PDB file of C-alpha atoms in Angstrom:
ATOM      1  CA  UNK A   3       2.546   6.447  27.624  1.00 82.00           C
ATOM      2  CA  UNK A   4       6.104   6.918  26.674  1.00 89.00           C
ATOM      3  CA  UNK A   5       7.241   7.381  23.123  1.00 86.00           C
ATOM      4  CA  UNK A   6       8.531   3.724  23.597  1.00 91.00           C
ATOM      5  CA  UNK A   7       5.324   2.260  24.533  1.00 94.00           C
ATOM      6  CA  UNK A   8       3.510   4.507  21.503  1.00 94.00           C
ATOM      7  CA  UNK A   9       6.386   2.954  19.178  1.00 95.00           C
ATOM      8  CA  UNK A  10       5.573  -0.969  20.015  1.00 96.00           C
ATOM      9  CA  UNK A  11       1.806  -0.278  20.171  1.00 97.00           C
ATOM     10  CA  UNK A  12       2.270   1.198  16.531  1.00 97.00           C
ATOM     11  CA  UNK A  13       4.767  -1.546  15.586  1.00 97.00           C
ATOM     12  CA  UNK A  14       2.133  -4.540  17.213  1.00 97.00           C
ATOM     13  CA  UNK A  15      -0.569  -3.505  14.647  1.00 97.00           C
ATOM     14  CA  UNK A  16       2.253  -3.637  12.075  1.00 98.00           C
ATOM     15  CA  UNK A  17       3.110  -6.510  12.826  1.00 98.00           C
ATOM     16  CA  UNK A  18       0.035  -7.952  12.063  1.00 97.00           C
ATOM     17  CA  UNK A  19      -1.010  -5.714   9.174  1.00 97.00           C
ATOM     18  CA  UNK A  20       2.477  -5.196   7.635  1.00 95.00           C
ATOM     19  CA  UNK A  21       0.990  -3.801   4.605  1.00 96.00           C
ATOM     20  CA  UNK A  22      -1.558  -1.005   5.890  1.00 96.00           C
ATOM     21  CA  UNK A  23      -1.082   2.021   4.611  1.00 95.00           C
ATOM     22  CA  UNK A  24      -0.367   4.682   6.834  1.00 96.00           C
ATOM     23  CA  UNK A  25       1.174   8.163   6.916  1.00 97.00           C
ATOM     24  CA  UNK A  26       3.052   9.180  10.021  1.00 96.00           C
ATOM     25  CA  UNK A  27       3.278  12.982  10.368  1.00 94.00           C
ATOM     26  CA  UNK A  28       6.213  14.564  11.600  1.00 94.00           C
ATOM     27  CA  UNK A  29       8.692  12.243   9.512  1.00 96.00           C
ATOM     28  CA  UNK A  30       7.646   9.400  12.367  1.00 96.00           C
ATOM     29  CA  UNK A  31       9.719  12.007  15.057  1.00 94.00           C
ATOM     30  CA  UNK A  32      12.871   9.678  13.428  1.00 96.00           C
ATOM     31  CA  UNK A  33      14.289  12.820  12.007  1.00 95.00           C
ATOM     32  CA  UNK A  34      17.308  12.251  14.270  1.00 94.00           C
ATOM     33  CA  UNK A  35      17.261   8.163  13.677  1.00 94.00           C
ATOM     34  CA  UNK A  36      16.738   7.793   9.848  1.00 95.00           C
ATOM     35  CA  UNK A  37      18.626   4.532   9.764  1.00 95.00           C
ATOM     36  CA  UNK A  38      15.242   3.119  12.131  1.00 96.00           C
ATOM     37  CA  UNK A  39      12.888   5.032   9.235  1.00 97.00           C
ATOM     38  CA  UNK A  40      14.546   2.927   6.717  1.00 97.00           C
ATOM     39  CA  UNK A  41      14.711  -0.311   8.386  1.00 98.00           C
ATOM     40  CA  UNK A  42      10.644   0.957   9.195  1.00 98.00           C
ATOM     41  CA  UNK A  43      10.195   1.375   5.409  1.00 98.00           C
ATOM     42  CA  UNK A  44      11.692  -1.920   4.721  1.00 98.00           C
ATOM     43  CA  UNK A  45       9.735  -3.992   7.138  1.00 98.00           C
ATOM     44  CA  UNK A  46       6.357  -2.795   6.595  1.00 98.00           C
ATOM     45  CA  UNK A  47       5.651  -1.909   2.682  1.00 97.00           C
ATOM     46  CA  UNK A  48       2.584   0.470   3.748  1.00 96.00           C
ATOM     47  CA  UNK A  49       4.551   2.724   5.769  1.00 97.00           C
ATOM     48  CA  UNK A  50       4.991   6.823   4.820  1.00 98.00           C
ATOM     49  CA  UNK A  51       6.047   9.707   6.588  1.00 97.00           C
ATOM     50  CA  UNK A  52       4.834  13.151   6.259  1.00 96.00           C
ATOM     51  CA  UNK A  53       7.387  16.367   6.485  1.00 95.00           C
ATOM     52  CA  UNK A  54       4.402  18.183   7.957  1.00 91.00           C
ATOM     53  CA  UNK A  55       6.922  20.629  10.354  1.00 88.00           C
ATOM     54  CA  UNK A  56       8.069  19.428  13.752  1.00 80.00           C
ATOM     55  CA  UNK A  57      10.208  22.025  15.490  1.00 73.00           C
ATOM     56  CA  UNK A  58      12.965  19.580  15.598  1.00 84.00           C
ATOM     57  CA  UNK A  59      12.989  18.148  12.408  1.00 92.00           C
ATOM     58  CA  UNK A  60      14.300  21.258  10.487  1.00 93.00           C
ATOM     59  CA  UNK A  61      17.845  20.804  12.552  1.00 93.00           C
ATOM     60  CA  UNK A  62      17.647  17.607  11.984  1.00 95.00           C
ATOM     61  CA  UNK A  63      17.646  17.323   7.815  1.00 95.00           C
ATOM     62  CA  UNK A  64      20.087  20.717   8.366  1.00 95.00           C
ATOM     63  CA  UNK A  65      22.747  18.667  10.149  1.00 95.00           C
ATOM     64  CA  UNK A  66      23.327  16.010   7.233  1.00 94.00           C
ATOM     65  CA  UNK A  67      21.533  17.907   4.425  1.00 96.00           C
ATOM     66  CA  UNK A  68      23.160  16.195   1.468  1.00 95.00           C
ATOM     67  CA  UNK A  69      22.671  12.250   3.772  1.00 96.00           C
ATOM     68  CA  UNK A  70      18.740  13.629   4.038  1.00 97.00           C
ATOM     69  CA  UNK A  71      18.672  14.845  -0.273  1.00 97.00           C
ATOM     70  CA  UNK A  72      19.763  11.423  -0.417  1.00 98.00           C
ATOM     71  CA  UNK A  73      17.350   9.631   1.985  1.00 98.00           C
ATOM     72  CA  UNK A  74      14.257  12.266   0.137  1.00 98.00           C
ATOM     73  CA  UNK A  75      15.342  10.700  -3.474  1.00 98.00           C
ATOM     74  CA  UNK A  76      15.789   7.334  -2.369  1.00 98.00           C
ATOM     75  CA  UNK A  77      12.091   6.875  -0.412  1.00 98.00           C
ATOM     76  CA  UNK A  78      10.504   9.707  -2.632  1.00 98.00           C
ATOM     77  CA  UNK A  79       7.901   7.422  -3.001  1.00 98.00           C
ATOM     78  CA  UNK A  80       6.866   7.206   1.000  1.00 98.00           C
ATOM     79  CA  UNK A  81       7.490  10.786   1.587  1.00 98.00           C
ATOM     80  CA  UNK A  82       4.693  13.100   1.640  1.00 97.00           C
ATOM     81  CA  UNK A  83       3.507  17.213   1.577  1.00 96.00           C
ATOM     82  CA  UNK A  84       1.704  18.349   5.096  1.00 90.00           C
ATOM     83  CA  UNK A  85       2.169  21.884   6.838  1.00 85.00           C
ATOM     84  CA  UNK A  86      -0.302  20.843  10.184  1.00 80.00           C
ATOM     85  CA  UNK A  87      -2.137  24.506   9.667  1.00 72.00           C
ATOM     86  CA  UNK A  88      -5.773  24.854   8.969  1.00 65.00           C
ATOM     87  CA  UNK A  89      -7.855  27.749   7.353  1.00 59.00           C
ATOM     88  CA  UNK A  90      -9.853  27.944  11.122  1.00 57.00           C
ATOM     89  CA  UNK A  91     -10.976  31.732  11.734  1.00 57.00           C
ATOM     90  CA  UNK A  92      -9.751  32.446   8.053  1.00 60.00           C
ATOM     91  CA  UNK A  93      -5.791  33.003   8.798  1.00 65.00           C
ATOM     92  CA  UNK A  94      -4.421  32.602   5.448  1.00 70.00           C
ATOM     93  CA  UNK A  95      -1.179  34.207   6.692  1.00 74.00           C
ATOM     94  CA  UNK A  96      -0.158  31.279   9.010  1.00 72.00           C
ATOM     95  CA  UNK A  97      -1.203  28.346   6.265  1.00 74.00           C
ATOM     96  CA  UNK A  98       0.309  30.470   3.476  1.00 82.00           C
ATOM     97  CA  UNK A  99       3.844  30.968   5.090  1.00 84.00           C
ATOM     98  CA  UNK A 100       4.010  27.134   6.542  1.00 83.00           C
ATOM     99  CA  UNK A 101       2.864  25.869   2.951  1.00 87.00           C
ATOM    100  CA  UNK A 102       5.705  28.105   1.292  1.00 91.00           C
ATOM    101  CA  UNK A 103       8.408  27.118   3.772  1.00 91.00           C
ATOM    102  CA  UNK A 104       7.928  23.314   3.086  1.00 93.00           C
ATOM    103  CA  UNK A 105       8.155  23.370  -0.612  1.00 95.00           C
ATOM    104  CA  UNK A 106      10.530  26.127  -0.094  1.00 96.00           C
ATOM    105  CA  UNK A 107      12.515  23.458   1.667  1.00 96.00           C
ATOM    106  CA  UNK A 108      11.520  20.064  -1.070  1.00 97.00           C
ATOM    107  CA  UNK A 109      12.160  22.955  -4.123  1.00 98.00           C
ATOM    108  CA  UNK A 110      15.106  25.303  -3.404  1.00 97.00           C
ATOM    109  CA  UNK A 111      18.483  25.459  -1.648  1.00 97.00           C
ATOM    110  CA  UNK A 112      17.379  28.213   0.337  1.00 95.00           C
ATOM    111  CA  UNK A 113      18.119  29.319   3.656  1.00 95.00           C
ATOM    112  CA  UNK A 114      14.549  29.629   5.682  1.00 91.00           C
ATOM    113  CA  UNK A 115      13.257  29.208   9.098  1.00 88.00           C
ATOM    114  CA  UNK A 116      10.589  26.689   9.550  1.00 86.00           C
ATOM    115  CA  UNK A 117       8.778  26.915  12.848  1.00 83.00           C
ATOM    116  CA  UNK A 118      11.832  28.846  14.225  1.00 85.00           C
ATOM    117  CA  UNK A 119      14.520  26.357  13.186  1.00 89.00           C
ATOM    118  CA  UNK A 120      16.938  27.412  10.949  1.00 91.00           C
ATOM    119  CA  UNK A 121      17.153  25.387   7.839  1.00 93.00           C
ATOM    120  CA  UNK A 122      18.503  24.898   4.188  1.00 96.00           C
ATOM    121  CA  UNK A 123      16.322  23.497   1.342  1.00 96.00           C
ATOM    122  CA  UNK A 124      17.489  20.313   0.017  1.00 97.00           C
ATOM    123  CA  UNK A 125      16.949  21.383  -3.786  1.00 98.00           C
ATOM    124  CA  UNK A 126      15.489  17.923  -4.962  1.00 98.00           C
ATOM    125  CA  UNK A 127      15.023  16.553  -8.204  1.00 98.00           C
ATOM    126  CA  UNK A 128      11.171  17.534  -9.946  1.00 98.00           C
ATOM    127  CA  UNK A 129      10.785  13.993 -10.498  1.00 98.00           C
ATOM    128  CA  UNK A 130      10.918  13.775  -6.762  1.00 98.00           C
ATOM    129  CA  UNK A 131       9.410  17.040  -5.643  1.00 98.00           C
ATOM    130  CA  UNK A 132       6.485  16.177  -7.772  1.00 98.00           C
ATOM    131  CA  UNK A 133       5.919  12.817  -5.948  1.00 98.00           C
ATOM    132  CA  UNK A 134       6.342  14.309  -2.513  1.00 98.00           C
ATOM    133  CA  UNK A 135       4.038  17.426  -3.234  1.00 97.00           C
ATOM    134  CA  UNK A 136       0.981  15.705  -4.279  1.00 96.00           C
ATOM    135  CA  UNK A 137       1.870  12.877  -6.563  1.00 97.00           C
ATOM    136  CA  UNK A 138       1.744  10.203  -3.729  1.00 97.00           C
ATOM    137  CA  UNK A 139      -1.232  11.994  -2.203  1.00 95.00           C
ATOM    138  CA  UNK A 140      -2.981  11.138  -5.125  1.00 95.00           C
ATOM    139  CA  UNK A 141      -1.778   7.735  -5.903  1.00 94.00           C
ATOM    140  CA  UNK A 142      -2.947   6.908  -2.594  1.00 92.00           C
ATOM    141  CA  UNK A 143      -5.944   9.101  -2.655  1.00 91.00           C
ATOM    142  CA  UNK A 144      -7.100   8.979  -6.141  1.00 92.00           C
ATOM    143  CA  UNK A 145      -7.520  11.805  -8.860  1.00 91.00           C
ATOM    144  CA  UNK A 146     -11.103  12.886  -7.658  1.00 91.00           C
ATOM    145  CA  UNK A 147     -12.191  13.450  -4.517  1.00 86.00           C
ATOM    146  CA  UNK A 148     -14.644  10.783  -2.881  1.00 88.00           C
ATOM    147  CA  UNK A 149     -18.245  12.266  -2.526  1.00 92.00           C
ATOM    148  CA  UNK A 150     -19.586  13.290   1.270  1.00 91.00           C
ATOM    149  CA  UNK A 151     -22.209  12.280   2.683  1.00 94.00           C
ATOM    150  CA  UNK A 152     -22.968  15.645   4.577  1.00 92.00           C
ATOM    151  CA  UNK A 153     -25.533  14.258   7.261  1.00 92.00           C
ATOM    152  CA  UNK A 154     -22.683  11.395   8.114  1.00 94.00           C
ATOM    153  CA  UNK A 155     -19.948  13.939   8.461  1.00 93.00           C
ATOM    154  CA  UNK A 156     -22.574  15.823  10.543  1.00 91.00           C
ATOM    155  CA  UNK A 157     -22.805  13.139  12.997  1.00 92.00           C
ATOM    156  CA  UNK A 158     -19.004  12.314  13.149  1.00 92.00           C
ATOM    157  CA  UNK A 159     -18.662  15.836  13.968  1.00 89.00           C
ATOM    158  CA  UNK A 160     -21.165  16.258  16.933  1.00 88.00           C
ATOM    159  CA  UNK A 161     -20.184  12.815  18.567  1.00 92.00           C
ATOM    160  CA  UNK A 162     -16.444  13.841  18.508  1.00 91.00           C
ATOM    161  CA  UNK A 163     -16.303  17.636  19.004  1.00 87.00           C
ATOM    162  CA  UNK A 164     -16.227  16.966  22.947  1.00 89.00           C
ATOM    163  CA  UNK A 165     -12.350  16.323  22.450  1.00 90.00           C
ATOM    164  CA  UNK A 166     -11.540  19.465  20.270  1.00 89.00           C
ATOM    165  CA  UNK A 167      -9.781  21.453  23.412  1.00 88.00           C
ATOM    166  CA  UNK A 168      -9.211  24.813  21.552  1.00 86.00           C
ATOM    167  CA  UNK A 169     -12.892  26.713  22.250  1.00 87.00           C
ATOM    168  CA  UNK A 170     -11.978  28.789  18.524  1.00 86.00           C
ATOM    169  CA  UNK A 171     -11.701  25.388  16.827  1.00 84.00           C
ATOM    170  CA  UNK A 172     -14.818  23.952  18.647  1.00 86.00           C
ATOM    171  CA  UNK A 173     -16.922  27.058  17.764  1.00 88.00           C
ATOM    172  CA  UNK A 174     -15.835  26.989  13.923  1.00 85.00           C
ATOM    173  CA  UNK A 175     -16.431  23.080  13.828  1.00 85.00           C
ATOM    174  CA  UNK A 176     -20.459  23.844  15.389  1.00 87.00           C
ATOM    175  CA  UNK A 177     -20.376  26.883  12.977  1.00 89.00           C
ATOM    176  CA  UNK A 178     -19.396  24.462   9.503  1.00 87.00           C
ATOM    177  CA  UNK A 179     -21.546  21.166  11.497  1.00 88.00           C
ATOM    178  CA  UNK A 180     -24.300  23.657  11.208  1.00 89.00           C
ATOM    179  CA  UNK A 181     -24.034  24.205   7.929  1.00 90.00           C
ATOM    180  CA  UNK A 182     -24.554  21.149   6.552  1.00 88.00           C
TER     181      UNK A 182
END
């Protein structure tokens, strides 16, 4: 499928849900078309976007920083946190540096490299750093986390593990499966 075709098939269940809520990661890939985000945002109420890092992204909110502190204040509440790292074979390096270089970018003015892009923090307001850091997360989420029921995730995780494609992050999914 083309990005087009993922778009409308996206926009389709929209259509007919228009108040889901859903988080797109990687700011929706509209990090070059914010105008389209916004009209997104005001056509479907449920909509959010994550700044989990996409290598293009970075360039993107570098080009019209003070447009993008704008556009971060403005839709503070649809914004939220991600990195896209896991703690899989216990790197905390990779997960710590990622996590620092986003709020790095939401907290500070910076200069950083995020996934090899260079970059400039956008220094917002707390008000709005604390909504995009975890605030909406848990408005969305709720306070405390929902209870697991371990044999369900158990079976979730042996009927799907046949698409994890990484063998390290199939072996440590059987490894925690296992545990439970």
């Amino acid at each position: 499928l083309s990005y087009e075709d993922t778009y409308q098939q996206v926009f389709n269940v929209l259509d007919k849900h228009p108040n889901l809520p859903v988080t797109f990661a990687h700011f929706f890939f509209y990090s070059e078309k914010p105008e389209q985000l916004a009209q997104v945002f005001a056509k479907y109420p449920g909509a959010c976007v994550d700044v989990t890092p996409g290598s293009e992204m970075y360039g993107a909110f570098l080009k019209n920083r003070e447009f993008y502190r704008d556009f971060f204040t403005r839709y503070a509440d649809r914004i939220f946190y991600g990195t896209d790292t896991s703690f899989a074979g216990g790197d905390m390096t990779r997960f710590s540096q990622r996590a620092r270089a986003v709020q790095d970018f939401i907290c500070t003015d910076k200069e950083m490299t995020v996934i090899r892009v260079d970059t400039k923090g956008l220094a917002l307001d707390e008000d709005v750093q604390q909504k995009i850091l975890g605030g909406n997360f848990r408005r969305v989420a709720g306070q405390t986390p929902k209870t697991i029921d371990p044999k369900a995730l158990k079976d979730y995780m042996e009927k799907y593990k046949h698409l994890i494609t990484d063998a390290g992050m199939r072996d440590f999914c059987e490894r925690e499966a296992a545990k439970l």
